[in-house]
Amino acid sequence: MVLTERQKEELNYAIADYLKAQGYDGALEVFKKDACLTNDVDKKFSGLLEKKWTSVIRLQKKVMELETKLSEATREASQGGPSRRTRTPAEWIPRPPERYELTGHRAPVTRVRFHPVYSILVSSSEDATVKVWDYETGDFERTLKGHTDAVQDIAFDHTGKFLASCSADMTIKLWDFQSYDCVKTLHGHDHNISSVSFMPTGDFLVSSSRDKTVKMWEIATGYCVKTFQGHREWVRRARVSPDGSLIASCSNDQVGLVLCCLLVFWQVAALL
């Protein structure tokens, strides 16, 4: 590998810094003379050689891990992976240790969602906050604050531009996921809001609540355009079909101990 003149200069100064830090004064003077280093070693080269060396070791380890995974994937592709029948029950689910443990919420975590585009994970909690994480590194990114009670559910639109969150404070908040600002707060439910989801087009939002209703909201205006009534108890969840023509809602109707004992389908096409 051929180094550029600038890379050679940086390497020489990094070596000189290392010799100086280790107290090899004699070797340092000889090296500076042979390398034609006329200036004193700048602070920006402090510890540079050690950093480069350790980064090379980390990269080598990563390359070895990737080569191992590639070898396993190639073998499975050529021989066929183990079928469910030949696997033990322990192999059906992810095995410890976990990749990352994300800590930061101060109360139970109620929901997690992956961003549809970026390597981002979003979590909601009873501590009234929404937190953003980088799931590739496990790093905490930021906290979205605005709700005053437990955040019950969160949802991205299909582009990942907007995040919706609903809360026991009876509001739905719409967050711009580029600026992380709350751009709208939707009011209309009379009790705890338990779920929120976008229509496939991203133009409308559907929510369910303990006030026994399901509501549809227009994103552009923030107005409630339709209220679905029919359940007799807390509506726990409302979800939209992939083509956006139906909404399924489930409730605590009839039997308080059995969740989702009543399932209702609502026709959407005639409303829009």
Coordinates of N, CA, C and O in Angstrom, one line a residue, residues 112-174:
V112 N -42.7 -0.3 21.6 CA -41.4 -0.1 20.8 C -41.8 -0.2 19.3 O -42.6 -1.0 18.9
R113 N -41.2 0.7 18.5 CA -41.4 0.7 17.1 C -40.1 0.9 16.4 O -39.3 1.7 16.8
F114 N -39.9 0.2 15.2 CA -38.7 0.5 14.4 C -39.1 1.5 13.4 O -40.2 1.6 12.9
H115 N -38.1 2.4 13.1 CA -38.3 3.4 12.0 C -38.3 2.6 10.7 O -37.5 1.7 10.5
P116 N -39.2 3.0 9.7 CA -39.3 2.3 8.5 C -38.1 2.4 7.5 O -38.0 1.7 6.6
V117 N -37.3 3.5 7.8 CA -36.2 3.7 6.9 C -34.8 3.7 7.6 O -33.9 3.0 7.1
Y118 N -34.7 4.4 8.7 CA -33.4 4.5 9.4 C -33.2 3.4 10.5 O -34.2 2.8 10.9
S119 N -32.0 3.3 10.9 CA -31.7 2.3 12.0 C -32.0 2.9 13.4 O -31.1 3.1 14.2
I120 N -33.3 3.2 13.5 CA -33.8 3.9 14.7 C -34.9 3.1 15.4 O -35.7 2.5 14.7
L121 N -34.9 3.0 16.7 CA -35.9 2.4 17.5 C -36.5 3.5 18.4 O -35.8 4.3 18.9
V122 N -37.8 3.4 18.5 CA -38.5 4.4 19.3 C -39.3 3.7 20.4 O -39.9 2.6 20.1
S123 N -39.2 4.1 21.6 CA -40.0 3.5 22.7 C -40.8 4.5 23.5 O -40.5 5.7 23.6
S124 N -42.0 4.1 24.0 CA -42.8 4.9 24.8 C -43.0 4.3 26.2 O -42.7 3.1 26.4
S125 N -43.3 5.2 27.1 CA -43.3 4.7 28.5 C -44.4 5.4 29.4 O -44.9 6.4 29.0
E126 N -44.6 4.8 30.5 CA -45.5 5.4 31.5 C -44.9 6.6 32.2 O -45.6 7.3 33.0
D127 N -43.6 6.9 31.9 CA -43.0 8.1 32.4 C -43.3 9.3 31.6 O -42.8 10.4 31.8
A128 N -44.3 9.2 30.7 CA -44.8 10.3 29.8 C -43.8 10.7 28.8 O -44.0 11.8 28.2
T129 N -42.8 9.9 28.4 CA -41.9 10.3 27.4 C -41.8 9.3 26.3 O -42.2 8.2 26.4
V130 N -41.2 9.8 25.2 CA -40.9 8.9 24.0 C -39.4 9.0 23.9 O -38.8 10.1 23.8
K131 N -38.7 7.9 23.7 CA -37.2 8.0 23.6 C -36.8 7.4 22.2 O -37.4 6.4 21.8
V132 N -35.7 7.9 21.7 CA -35.2 7.5 20.4 C -33.9 6.9 20.6 O -33.0 7.5 21.3
W133 N -33.7 5.7 19.9 CA -32.4 5.0 20.1 C -31.9 4.6 18.7 O -32.6 4.4 17.8
D134 N -30.6 4.4 18.6 CA -29.9 3.9 17.5 C -29.7 2.4 17.7 O -28.9 2.0 18.6
Y135 N -30.5 1.5 17.0 CA -30.4 0.1 17.4 C -29.1 -0.6 16.8 O -28.8 -1.7 17.1
E136 N -28.4 0.1 15.9 CA -27.2 -0.5 15.4 C -26.1 -0.3 16.4 O -25.2 -1.2 16.5
T137 N -26.1 0.7 17.2 CA -25.0 1.0 18.2 C -25.5 0.8 19.6 O -24.7 0.7 20.5
G138 N -26.8 0.8 19.8 CA -27.4 0.8 21.1 C -27.3 2.1 21.8 O -27.6 2.2 23.0
D139 N -27.0 3.2 21.1 CA -26.9 4.5 21.7 C -28.3 5.2 21.9 O -29.1 5.1 21.0
F140 N -28.4 5.9 23.0 CA -29.6 6.8 23.2 C -29.4 8.1 22.4 O -28.3 8.7 22.4
E141 N -30.5 8.5 21.6 CA -30.4 9.6 20.8 C -31.0 10.9 21.4 O -30.4 11.9 21.6
R142 N -32.3 10.8 21.8 CA -33.0 11.9 22.4 C -34.3 11.5 23.1 O -34.7 10.4 22.9
T143 N -34.9 12.4 23.8 CA -36.2 12.2 24.5 C -37.2 13.2 23.9 O -36.9 14.4 23.8
L144 N -38.3 12.7 23.6 CA -39.4 13.6 23.1 C -40.4 13.8 24.3 O -41.0 12.9 24.8
K145 N -40.5 15.0 24.7 CA -41.3 15.4 25.9 C -42.5 16.3 25.5 O -42.3 17.1 24.6
G146 N -43.6 16.1 26.1 CA -44.8 16.9 25.7 C -46.1 16.3 26.4 O -46.9 17.1 26.8
H147 N -46.1 15.0 26.5 CA -47.3 14.4 27.2 C -47.2 14.6 28.7 O -46.1 14.7 29.3
T148 N -48.3 14.6 29.4 CA -48.3 14.8 30.8 C -48.7 13.5 31.6 O -48.9 13.5 32.8
D149 N -49.0 12.4 30.9 CA -49.3 11.1 31.5 C -48.7 10.0 30.6 O -48.1 10.3 29.6
A150 N -49.0 8.8 31.0 CA -48.4 7.6 30.4 C -48.6 7.6 28.8 O -49.7 7.9 28.4
V151 N -47.6 7.4 28.1 CA -47.7 7.3 26.6 C -48.0 5.8 26.3 O -47.2 4.9 26.6
Q152 N -49.2 5.6 25.7 CA -49.7 4.2 25.6 C -49.3 3.5 24.3 O -49.1 2.3 24.2
D153 N -49.1 4.3 23.2 CA -48.8 3.7 21.9 C -48.1 4.7 21.0 O -48.3 5.9 21.2
I154 N -47.4 4.2 20.0 CA -46.7 5.1 19.1 C -46.7 4.4 17.7 O -46.9 3.2 17.6
A155 N -46.7 5.2 16.7 CA -46.7 4.7 15.3 C -46.1 5.6 14.3 O -46.2 6.9 14.4
F156 N -45.3 5.1 13.4 CA -44.8 5.8 12.3 C -45.7 5.8 11.0 O -46.4 4.8 10.8
D157 N -45.7 6.8 10.2 CA -46.3 6.7 8.9 C -45.3 6.0 8.0 O -44.2 5.6 8.4
H158 N -45.8 5.6 6.8 CA -45.0 4.7 6.0 C -43.7 5.3 5.5 O -42.8 4.6 5.1
T159 N -43.6 6.6 5.5 CA -42.4 7.3 5.1 C -41.4 7.5 6.2 O -40.2 7.7 6.0
G160 N -41.9 7.4 7.4 CA -41.0 7.7 8.6 C -40.8 9.1 8.9 O -40.1 9.5 9.8
K161 N -41.6 10.0 8.2 CA -41.4 11.4 8.4 C -42.2 11.8 9.7 O -41.7 12.8 10.4
F162 N -43.3 11.2 10.0 CA -44.1 11.6 11.2 C -44.2 10.4 12.1 O -44.3 9.2 11.7
L163 N -44.2 10.7 13.4 CA -44.4 9.8 14.5 C -45.6 10.3 15.3 O -45.7 11.5 15.6
A164 N -46.6 9.4 15.5 CA -47.7 9.7 16.3 C -47.6 9.0 17.7 O -47.2 7.9 17.8
S165 N -48.0 9.7 18.7 CA -48.0 9.1 20.1 C -49.3 9.5 20.8 O -49.9 10.5 20.6
C166 N -49.9 8.5 21.5 CA -51.1 8.7 22.2 C -50.9 8.5 23.7 O -50.0 7.6 24.1
S167 N -51.7 9.1 24.5 CA -51.4 9.1 26.0 C -52.7 9.0 26.8 O -53.8 9.3 26.3
A168 N -52.4 8.7 28.1 CA -53.5 8.7 29.1 C -53.9 10.1 29.4 O -54.9 10.3 30.1
D169 N -53.2 11.1 28.9 CA -53.6 12.5 29.1 C -54.6 13.0 28.1 O -55.0 14.1 28.0
M170 N -55.2 12.0 27.3 CA -56.3 12.2 26.4 C -55.9 13.0 25.1 O -56.7 13.6 24.5
T171 N -54.6 13.0 24.8 CA -54.2 13.7 23.6 C -53.4 12.8 22.7 O -52.8 11.8 23.1
I172 N -53.3 13.1 21.4 CA -52.5 12.5 20.4 C -51.5 13.6 20.0 O -51.9 14.7 19.6
K173 N -50.2 13.3 19.9 CA -49.2 14.2 19.4 C -48.6 13.7 18.2 O -48.3 12.5 18.0
L174 N -48.4 14.6 17.2 CA -47.8 14.3 16.0 C -46.4 15.0 15.9 O -46.3 16.2 16.1

